[in-house]
mmCIF file of N, CA, C and O in Angstrom:
data_model
loop_
_atom_site.group_PDB
_atom_site.id
_atom_site.type_symbol
_atom_site.label_atom_id
_atom_site.label_comp_id
_atom_site.label_asym_id
_atom_site.label_seq_id
_atom_site.Cartn_x
_atom_site.Cartn_y
_atom_site.Cartn_z
ATOM 1 N N MET A 1 96.901 74.013 109.325
ATOM 2 C CA MET A 1 96.820 74.576 107.999
ATOM 3 C C MET A 1 96.723 76.099 108.056
ATOM 4 O O MET A 1 97.393 76.774 107.314
ATOM 5 N N GLU A 2 95.889 76.630 108.929
ATOM 6 C CA GLU A 2 95.776 78.076 109.052
ATOM 7 C C GLU A 2 97.071 78.680 109.568
ATOM 8 O O GLU A 2 97.408 79.799 109.223
ATOM 9 N N GLU A 3 97.783 77.930 110.397
ATOM 10 C CA GLU A 3 99.032 78.425 110.952
ATOM 11 C C GLU A 3 100.066 78.658 109.850
ATOM 12 O O GLU A 3 100.794 79.640 109.863
ATOM 13 N N ASN A 4 100.134 77.777 108.861
ATOM 14 C CA ASN A 4 101.058 77.936 107.749
ATOM 15 C C ASN A 4 100.682 79.135 106.882
ATOM 16 O O ASN A 4 101.547 79.819 106.366
ATOM 17 N N ARG A 5 99.408 79.375 106.690
ATOM 18 C CA ARG A 5 98.975 80.511 105.883
ATOM 19 C C ARG A 5 99.339 81.830 106.550
ATOM 20 O O ARG A 5 99.734 82.775 105.900
ATOM 21 N N LYS A 6 99.170 81.897 107.867
ATOM 22 C CA LYS A 6 99.501 83.125 108.581
ATOM 23 C C LYS A 6 100.997 83.385 108.526
ATOM 24 O O LYS A 6 101.435 84.509 108.396
ATOM 25 N N LYS A 7 101.785 82.346 108.619
ATOM 26 C CA LYS A 7 103.224 82.515 108.604
ATOM 27 C C LYS A 7 103.728 82.880 107.219
ATOM 28 O O LYS A 7 104.701 83.581 107.074
ATOM 29 N N SER A 8 103.088 82.368 106.190
ATOM 30 C CA SER A 8 103.590 82.610 104.849
ATOM 31 C C SER A 8 103.136 83.958 104.281
ATOM 32 O O SER A 8 103.650 84.386 103.261
ATOM 33 N N ALA A 9 102.213 84.634 104.926
ATOM 34 C CA ALA A 9 101.749 85.930 104.414
ATOM 35 C C ALA A 9 102.861 86.967 104.452
ATOM 36 O O ALA A 9 103.009 87.753 103.514
ATOM 37 N N ALA A 10 103.659 86.970 105.503
ATOM 38 C CA ALA A 10 104.768 87.929 105.583
ATOM 39 C C ALA A 10 105.829 87.612 104.541
ATOM 40 O O ALA A 10 106.428 88.518 103.960
ATOM 41 N N ALA A 11 106.053 86.330 104.276
ATOM 42 C CA ALA A 11 107.059 85.945 103.285
ATOM 43 C C ALA A 11 106.626 86.347 101.879
ATOM 44 O O ALA A 11 107.427 86.887 101.101
ATOM 45 N N VAL A 12 105.383 86.102 101.544
ATOM 46 C CA VAL A 12 104.884 86.451 100.212
ATOM 47 C C VAL A 12 104.856 87.959 100.029
ATOM 48 O O VAL A 12 105.247 88.472 98.971
ATOM 49 N N SER A 13 104.427 88.678 101.042
ATOM 50 C CA SER A 13 104.407 90.140 100.925
ATOM 51 C C SER A 13 105.825 90.691 100.812
ATOM 52 O O SER A 13 106.052 91.670 100.102
ATOM 53 N N SER A 14 106.772 90.063 101.481
ATOM 54 C CA SER A 14 108.160 90.478 101.362
ATOM 55 C C SER A 14 108.673 90.283 99.942
ATOM 56 O O SER A 14 109.350 91.158 99.392
ATOM 57 N N LEU A 15 108.344 89.164 99.335
ATOM 58 C CA LEU A 15 108.777 88.910 97.962
ATOM 59 C C LEU A 15 108.136 89.881 96.983
ATOM 60 O O LEU A 15 108.808 90.427 96.105
ATOM 61 N N VAL A 16 106.859 90.138 97.139
ATOM 62 C CA VAL A 16 106.159 91.072 96.246
ATOM 63 C C VAL A 16 106.721 92.483 96.398
ATOM 64 O O VAL A 16 106.988 93.171 95.399
ATOM 65 N N LEU A 17 106.941 92.918 97.618
ATOM 66 C CA LEU A 17 107.491 94.258 97.842
ATOM 67 C C LEU A 17 108.924 94.367 97.322
ATOM 68 O O LEU A 17 109.330 95.407 96.803
ATOM 69 N N GLY A 18 109.686 93.297 97.444
ATOM 70 C CA GLY A 18 111.046 93.302 96.913
ATOM 71 C C GLY A 18 111.073 93.416 95.404
ATOM 72 O O GLY A 18 111.890 94.143 94.828
ATOM 73 N N ILE A 19 110.176 92.709 94.732
ATOM 74 C CA ILE A 19 110.092 92.791 93.272
ATOM 75 C C ILE A 19 109.654 94.184 92.838
ATOM 76 O O ILE A 19 110.196 94.756 91.886
ATOM 77 N N ILE A 20 108.690 94.758 93.544
ATOM 78 C CA ILE A 20 108.253 96.121 93.235
ATOM 79 C C ILE A 20 109.404 97.100 93.444
ATOM 80 O O ILE A 20 109.583 98.036 92.666
ATOM 81 N N SER A 21 110.192 96.881 94.471
ATOM 82 C CA SER A 21 111.329 97.757 94.742
ATOM 83 C C SER A 21 112.354 97.702 93.619
ATOM 84 O O SER A 21 112.922 98.733 93.241
ATOM 85 N N ILE A 22 112.591 96.523 93.053
ATOM 86 C CA ILE A 22 113.542 96.401 91.945
ATOM 87 C C ILE A 22 112.975 97.042 90.682
ATOM 88 O O ILE A 22 113.675 97.754 89.963
ATOM 89 N N LEU A 23 111.716 96.797 90.401
ATOM 90 C CA LEU A 23 111.121 97.308 89.170
ATOM 91 C C LEU A 23 110.943 98.826 89.173
ATOM 92 O O LEU A 23 110.937 99.451 88.114
ATOM 93 N N SER A 24 110.801 99.405 90.334
ATOM 94 C CA SER A 24 110.575 100.854 90.409
ATOM 95 C C SER A 24 111.807 101.580 90.934
ATOM 96 O O SER A 24 111.694 102.558 91.671
ATOM 97 N N VAL A 25 112.991 101.109 90.554
ATOM 98 C CA VAL A 25 114.225 101.668 91.095
ATOM 99 C C VAL A 25 114.441 103.120 90.665
ATOM 100 O O VAL A 25 115.109 103.883 91.364
ATOM 101 N N LEU A 26 113.858 103.544 89.567
ATOM 102 C CA LEU A 26 114.022 104.930 89.129
ATOM 103 C C LEU A 26 113.181 105.909 89.945
ATOM 104 O O LEU A 26 113.434 107.113 89.925
ATOM 105 N N PHE A 27 112.199 105.424 90.642
ATOM 106 C CA PHE A 27 111.330 106.273 91.456
ATOM 107 C C PHE A 27 111.625 105.998 92.928
ATOM 108 O O PHE A 27 111.117 105.037 93.513
ATOM 109 N N TYR A 28 112.452 106.846 93.542
ATOM 110 C CA TYR A 28 112.907 106.597 94.901
ATOM 111 C C TYR A 28 111.764 106.593 95.914
ATOM 112 O O TYR A 28 111.820 105.887 96.913
ATOM 113 N N TYR A 29 110.724 107.367 95.661
ATOM 114 C CA TYR A 29 109.611 107.450 96.605
ATOM 115 C C TYR A 29 108.779 106.171 96.619
ATOM 116 O O TYR A 29 107.974 105.972 97.527
ATOM 117 N N ILE A 30 108.964 105.305 95.655
ATOM 118 C CA ILE A 30 108.329 103.985 95.669
ATOM 119 C C ILE A 30 109.339 102.928 96.088
ATOM 120 O O ILE A 30 109.042 102.052 96.904
ATOM 121 N N SER A 31 110.544 103.019 95.561
ATOM 122 C CA SER A 31 111.545 101.983 95.765
ATOM 123 C C SER A 31 112.066 101.929 97.202
ATOM 124 O O SER A 31 112.258 100.835 97.740
ATOM 125 N N LEU A 32 112.310 103.058 97.806
ATOM 126 C CA LEU A 32 112.831 103.056 99.173
ATOM 127 C C LEU A 32 111.864 102.450 100.191
ATOM 128 O O LEU A 32 112.255 101.559 100.950
ATOM 129 N N PRO A 33 110.611 102.888 100.253
ATOM 130 C CA PRO A 33 109.714 102.278 101.251
ATOM 131 C C PRO A 33 109.435 100.801 100.996
ATOM 132 O O PRO A 33 109.389 100.011 101.942
ATOM 133 N N THR A 34 109.265 100.425 99.722
ATOM 134 C CA THR A 34 108.981 99.020 99.458
ATOM 135 C C THR A 34 110.203 98.148 99.741
ATOM 136 O O THR A 34 110.058 97.025 100.227
ATOM 137 N N GLY A 35 111.392 98.657 99.482
ATOM 138 C CA GLY A 35 112.604 97.905 99.808
ATOM 139 C C GLY A 35 112.777 97.723 101.301
ATOM 140 O O GLY A 35 113.126 96.632 101.776
ATOM 141 N N ILE A 36 112.523 98.776 102.048
ATOM 142 C CA ILE A 36 112.653 98.695 103.502
ATOM 143 C C ILE A 36 111.609 97.738 104.082
ATOM 144 O O ILE A 36 111.921 96.901 104.947
ATOM 145 N N LEU A 37 110.373 97.832 103.596
ATOM 146 C CA LEU A 37 109.333 96.921 104.081
ATOM 147 C C LEU A 37 109.613 95.477 103.691
ATOM 148 O O LEU A 37 109.329 94.557 104.460
ATOM 149 N N ALA A 38 110.183 95.264 102.511
ATOM 150 C CA ALA A 38 110.537 93.907 102.093
ATOM 151 C C ALA A 38 111.601 93.320 103.007
ATOM 152 O O ALA A 38 111.539 92.137 103.367
ATOM 153 N N ILE A 39 112.559 94.137 103.402
ATOM 154 C CA ILE A 39 113.601 93.668 104.315
ATOM 155 C C ILE A 39 113.011 93.341 105.682
ATOM 156 O O ILE A 39 113.330 92.318 106.287
ATOM 157 N N ILE A 40 112.129 94.189 106.163
ATOM 158 C CA ILE A 40 111.514 93.960 107.477
ATOM 159 C C ILE A 40 110.656 92.700 107.465
ATOM 160 O O ILE A 40 110.788 91.823 108.344
ATOM 161 N N PHE A 41 109.763 92.585 106.474
ATOM 162 C CA PHE A 41 108.896 91.407 106.404
ATOM 163 C C PHE A 41 109.691 90.132 106.142
ATOM 164 O O PHE A 41 109.384 89.071 106.687
ATOM 165 N N GLY A 42 110.721 90.232 105.304
ATOM 166 C CA GLY A 42 111.541 89.061 105.005
ATOM 167 C C GLY A 42 112.298 88.568 106.219
ATOM 168 O O GLY A 42 112.339 87.359 106.489
ATOM 169 N N SER A 43 112.902 89.480 106.957
ATOM 170 C CA SER A 43 113.638 89.058 108.148
ATOM 171 C C SER A 43 112.713 88.510 109.223
ATOM 172 O O SER A 43 113.057 87.561 109.930
ATOM 173 N N THR A 44 111.519 89.080 109.324
ATOM 174 C CA THR A 44 110.541 88.570 110.288
ATOM 175 C C THR A 44 110.104 87.155 109.935
ATOM 176 O O THR A 44 110.039 86.280 110.802
ATOM 177 N N SER A 45 109.835 86.909 108.650
ATOM 178 C CA SER A 45 109.380 85.577 108.261
ATOM 179 C C SER A 45 110.500 84.550 108.330
ATOM 180 O O SER A 45 110.251 83.387 108.631
ATOM 181 N N VAL A 46 111.737 84.970 108.067
ATOM 182 C CA VAL A 46 112.861 84.037 108.177
ATOM 183 C C VAL A 46 113.092 83.656 109.633
ATOM 184 O O VAL A 46 113.358 82.492 109.947
ATOM 185 N N LYS A 47 112.958 84.620 110.538
ATOM 186 C CA LYS A 47 113.134 84.316 111.961
ATOM 187 C C LYS A 47 112.036 83.393 112.479
ATOM 188 O O LYS A 47 112.290 82.507 113.292
ATOM 189 N N ARG A 48 110.805 83.616 112.018
ATOM 190 C CA ARG A 48 109.689 82.802 112.517
ATOM 191 C C ARG A 48 109.655 81.407 111.919
ATOM 192 O O ARG A 48 109.504 80.429 112.637
ATOM 193 N N THR A 49 109.763 81.329 110.586
ATOM 194 C CA THR A 49 109.568 80.042 109.918
ATOM 195 C C THR A 49 110.785 79.529 109.177
ATOM 196 O O THR A 49 110.876 78.350 108.895
ATOM 197 N N GLY A 50 111.707 80.396 108.820
ATOM 198 C CA GLY A 50 112.852 79.993 108.021
ATOM 199 C C GLY A 50 112.477 79.643 106.594
ATOM 200 O O GLY A 50 113.108 78.804 105.966
ATOM 201 N N SER A 51 111.453 80.306 106.064
ATOM 202 C CA SER A 51 110.955 79.973 104.736
ATOM 203 C C SER A 51 111.878 80.485 103.645
ATOM 204 O O SER A 51 112.548 81.499 103.788
ATOM 205 N N LYS A 52 111.899 79.750 102.535
ATOM 206 C CA LYS A 52 112.727 80.149 101.400
ATOM 207 C C LYS A 52 112.150 81.361 100.695
ATOM 208 O O LYS A 52 112.890 82.172 100.154
ATOM 209 N N ILE A 53 110.848 81.497 100.714
ATOM 210 C CA ILE A 53 110.220 82.672 100.102
ATOM 211 C C ILE A 53 110.589 83.926 100.894
ATOM 212 O O ILE A 53 110.837 84.984 100.321
ATOM 213 N N GLY A 54 110.654 83.799 102.200
ATOM 214 C CA GLY A 54 111.075 84.925 103.028
ATOM 215 C C GLY A 54 112.513 85.332 102.751
ATOM 216 O O GLY A 54 112.843 86.515 102.713
ATOM 217 N N LYS A 55 113.379 84.342 102.547
ATOM 218 C CA LYS A 55 114.775 84.639 102.219
ATOM 219 C C LYS A 55 114.894 85.322 100.863
ATOM 220 O O LYS A 55 115.679 86.253 100.697
ATOM 221 N N SER A 56 114.110 84.856 99.904
ATOM 222 C CA SER A 56 114.170 85.501 98.591
ATOM 223 C C SER A 56 113.555 86.900 98.646
ATOM 224 O O SER A 56 114.013 87.810 97.949
ATOM 225 N N GLY A 57 112.541 87.112 99.456
ATOM 226 C CA GLY A 57 111.987 88.448 99.656
ATOM 227 C C GLY A 57 112.984 89.380 100.313
ATOM 228 O O GLY A 57 113.101 90.548 99.939
ATOM 229 N N LEU A 58 113.709 88.852 101.277
ATOM 230 C CA LEU A 58 114.758 89.630 101.925
ATOM 231 C C LEU A 58 115.844 90.003 100.919
ATOM 232 O O LEU A 58 116.306 91.151 100.871
ATOM 233 N N THR A 59 116.216 89.050 100.077
ATOM 234 C CA THR A 59 117.248 89.297 99.071
ATOM 235 C C THR A 59 116.793 90.327 98.043
ATOM 236 O O THR A 59 117.551 91.245 97.701
ATOM 237 N N THR A 60 115.571 90.190 97.538
ATOM 238 C CA THR A 60 115.090 91.163 96.549
ATOM 239 C C THR A 60 114.939 92.551 97.166
ATOM 240 O O THR A 60 115.163 93.556 96.488
ATOM 241 N N GLY A 61 114.558 92.620 98.428
ATOM 242 C CA GLY A 61 114.473 93.918 99.103
ATOM 243 C C GLY A 61 115.832 94.579 99.227
ATOM 244 O O GLY A 61 115.975 95.785 99.008
ATOM 245 N N ILE A 62 116.852 93.788 99.563
ATOM 246 C CA ILE A 62 118.207 94.332 99.676
ATOM 247 C C ILE A 62 118.718 94.782 98.312
ATOM 248 O O ILE A 62 119.324 95.849 98.184
ATOM 249 N N ILE A 63 118.448 93.979 97.276
ATOM 250 C CA ILE A 63 118.894 94.346 95.924
ATOM 251 C C ILE A 63 118.201 95.629 95.455
ATOM 252 O O ILE A 63 118.841 96.532 94.917
ATOM 253 N N GLY A 64 116.893 95.721 95.645
ATOM 254 C CA GLY A 64 116.158 96.914 95.231
ATOM 255 C C GLY A 64 116.616 98.159 95.958
ATOM 256 O O GLY A 64 116.803 99.222 95.350
ATOM 257 N N LEU A 65 116.824 98.037 97.250
ATOM 258 C CA LEU A 65 117.283 99.179 98.038
ATOM 259 C C LEU A 65 118.700 99.575 97.640
ATOM 260 O O LEU A 65 119.004 100.770 97.501
ATOM 261 N N SER A 66 119.562 98.605 97.404
ATOM 262 C CA SER A 66 120.939 98.888 97.000
ATOM 263 C C SER A 66 120.994 99.555 95.628
ATOM 264 O O SER A 66 121.765 100.501 95.416
ATOM 265 N N LEU A 67 120.193 99.061 94.688
ATOM 266 C CA LEU A 67 120.161 99.670 93.362
ATOM 267 C C LEU A 67 119.679 101.116 93.416
ATOM 268 O O LEU A 67 120.230 101.993 92.744
ATOM 269 N N CYS A 68 118.658 101.349 94.200
ATOM 270 C CA CYS A 68 118.118 102.705 94.322
ATOM 271 C C CYS A 68 119.145 103.651 94.935
ATOM 272 O O CYS A 68 119.371 104.745 94.420
ATOM 273 N N LEU A 69 119.782 103.217 96.002
ATOM 274 C CA LEU A 69 120.781 104.071 96.642
ATOM 275 C C LEU A 69 121.990 104.294 95.735
ATOM 276 O O LEU A 69 122.500 105.401 95.648
ATOM 277 N N PHE A 70 122.429 103.247 95.049
ATOM 278 C CA PHE A 70 123.556 103.394 94.127
ATOM 279 C C PHE A 70 123.228 104.368 93.003
ATOM 280 O O PHE A 70 124.050 105.216 92.644
ATOM 281 N N LEU A 71 122.034 104.259 92.459
ATOM 282 C CA LEU A 71 121.631 105.129 91.358
ATOM 283 C C LEU A 71 121.614 106.592 91.777
ATOM 284 O O LEU A 71 122.168 107.455 91.101
ATOM 285 N N TYR A 72 121.011 106.883 92.916
ATOM 286 C CA TYR A 72 120.881 108.274 93.321
ATOM 287 C C TYR A 72 122.175 108.846 93.885
ATOM 288 O O TYR A 72 122.452 110.037 93.717
ATOM 289 N N ILE A 73 123.002 108.030 94.505
ATOM 290 C CA ILE A 73 124.312 108.518 94.951
ATOM 291 C C ILE A 73 125.196 108.820 93.752
ATOM 292 O O ILE A 73 125.895 109.836 93.713
ATOM 293 N N SER A 74 125.157 107.939 92.749
ATOM 294 C CA SER A 74 125.965 108.195 91.555
ATOM 295 C C SER A 74 125.458 109.425 90.794
ATOM 296 O O SER A 74 126.258 110.166 90.220
ATOM 297 N N MET A 75 124.160 109.657 90.790
ATOM 298 C CA MET A 75 123.634 110.864 90.145
ATOM 299 C C MET A 75 124.110 112.129 90.857
ATOM 300 O O MET A 75 124.466 113.122 90.208
ATOM 301 N N VAL A 76 124.132 112.111 92.170
ATOM 302 C CA VAL A 76 124.603 113.268 92.937
ATOM 303 C C VAL A 76 126.085 113.501 92.668
ATOM 304 O O VAL A 76 126.518 114.646 92.481
ATOM 305 N N ILE A 77 126.866 112.432 92.620
ATOM 306 C CA ILE A 77 128.297 112.573 92.350
ATOM 307 C C ILE A 77 128.526 113.123 90.940
ATOM 308 O O ILE A 77 129.365 114.004 90.731
ATOM 309 N N LEU A 78 127.787 112.616 89.964
ATOM 310 C CA LEU A 78 127.938 113.112 88.594
ATOM 311 C C LEU A 78 127.532 114.576 88.467
ATOM 312 O O LEU A 78 128.176 115.338 87.741
ATOM 313 N N LEU A 79 126.482 114.974 89.147
ATOM 314 C CA LEU A 79 126.091 116.380 89.124
ATOM 315 C C LEU A 79 127.134 117.259 89.783
ATOM 316 O O LEU A 79 127.426 118.363 89.334
ATOM 317 N N TRP A 80 127.710 116.766 90.858
ATOM 318 C CA TRP A 80 128.748 117.527 91.562
ATOM 319 C C TRP A 80 129.991 117.659 90.695
ATOM 320 O O TRP A 80 130.605 118.720 90.630
ATOM 321 N N LEU A 81 130.360 116.576 89.997
ATOM 322 C CA LEU A 81 131.545 116.629 89.142
ATOM 323 C C LEU A 81 131.319 117.500 87.903
ATOM 324 O O LEU A 81 132.255 118.105 87.399
ATOM 325 N N SER A 82 130.115 117.545 87.405
ATOM 326 C CA SER A 82 129.848 118.354 86.204
ATOM 327 C C SER A 82 129.876 119.855 86.528
ATOM 328 O O SER A 82 130.121 120.666 85.631
ATOM 329 N N ASN A 83 129.623 120.208 87.761
ATOM 330 C CA ASN A 83 129.654 121.634 88.138
ATOM 331 C C ASN A 83 131.067 122.115 88.431
ATOM 332 O O ASN A 83 131.302 123.312 88.471
ATOM 333 N N ASN A 84 131.981 121.208 88.673
ATOM 334 C CA ASN A 84 133.367 121.612 88.985
ATOM 335 C C ASN A 84 134.221 121.703 87.780
ATOM 336 O O ASN A 84 134.197 121.309 86.778
#
């Protein structure tokens, strides 16, 4: 029983960090670290246990990180185009 709790802690933290990364996509200083940590914890828990919560944490981390990068890259491109 304790073994399952220890294994699922990384999966749950990955899911929580992934959700935080999606919700705080406008603030890169929150979204980038939480997205990266969600990916790390999610991949670790999937390798160890193959849990579905870990997979969903990995997915939300990738989505949050992708949204943040897309938003800020598009902002840089728009600023560059407006100056030309």
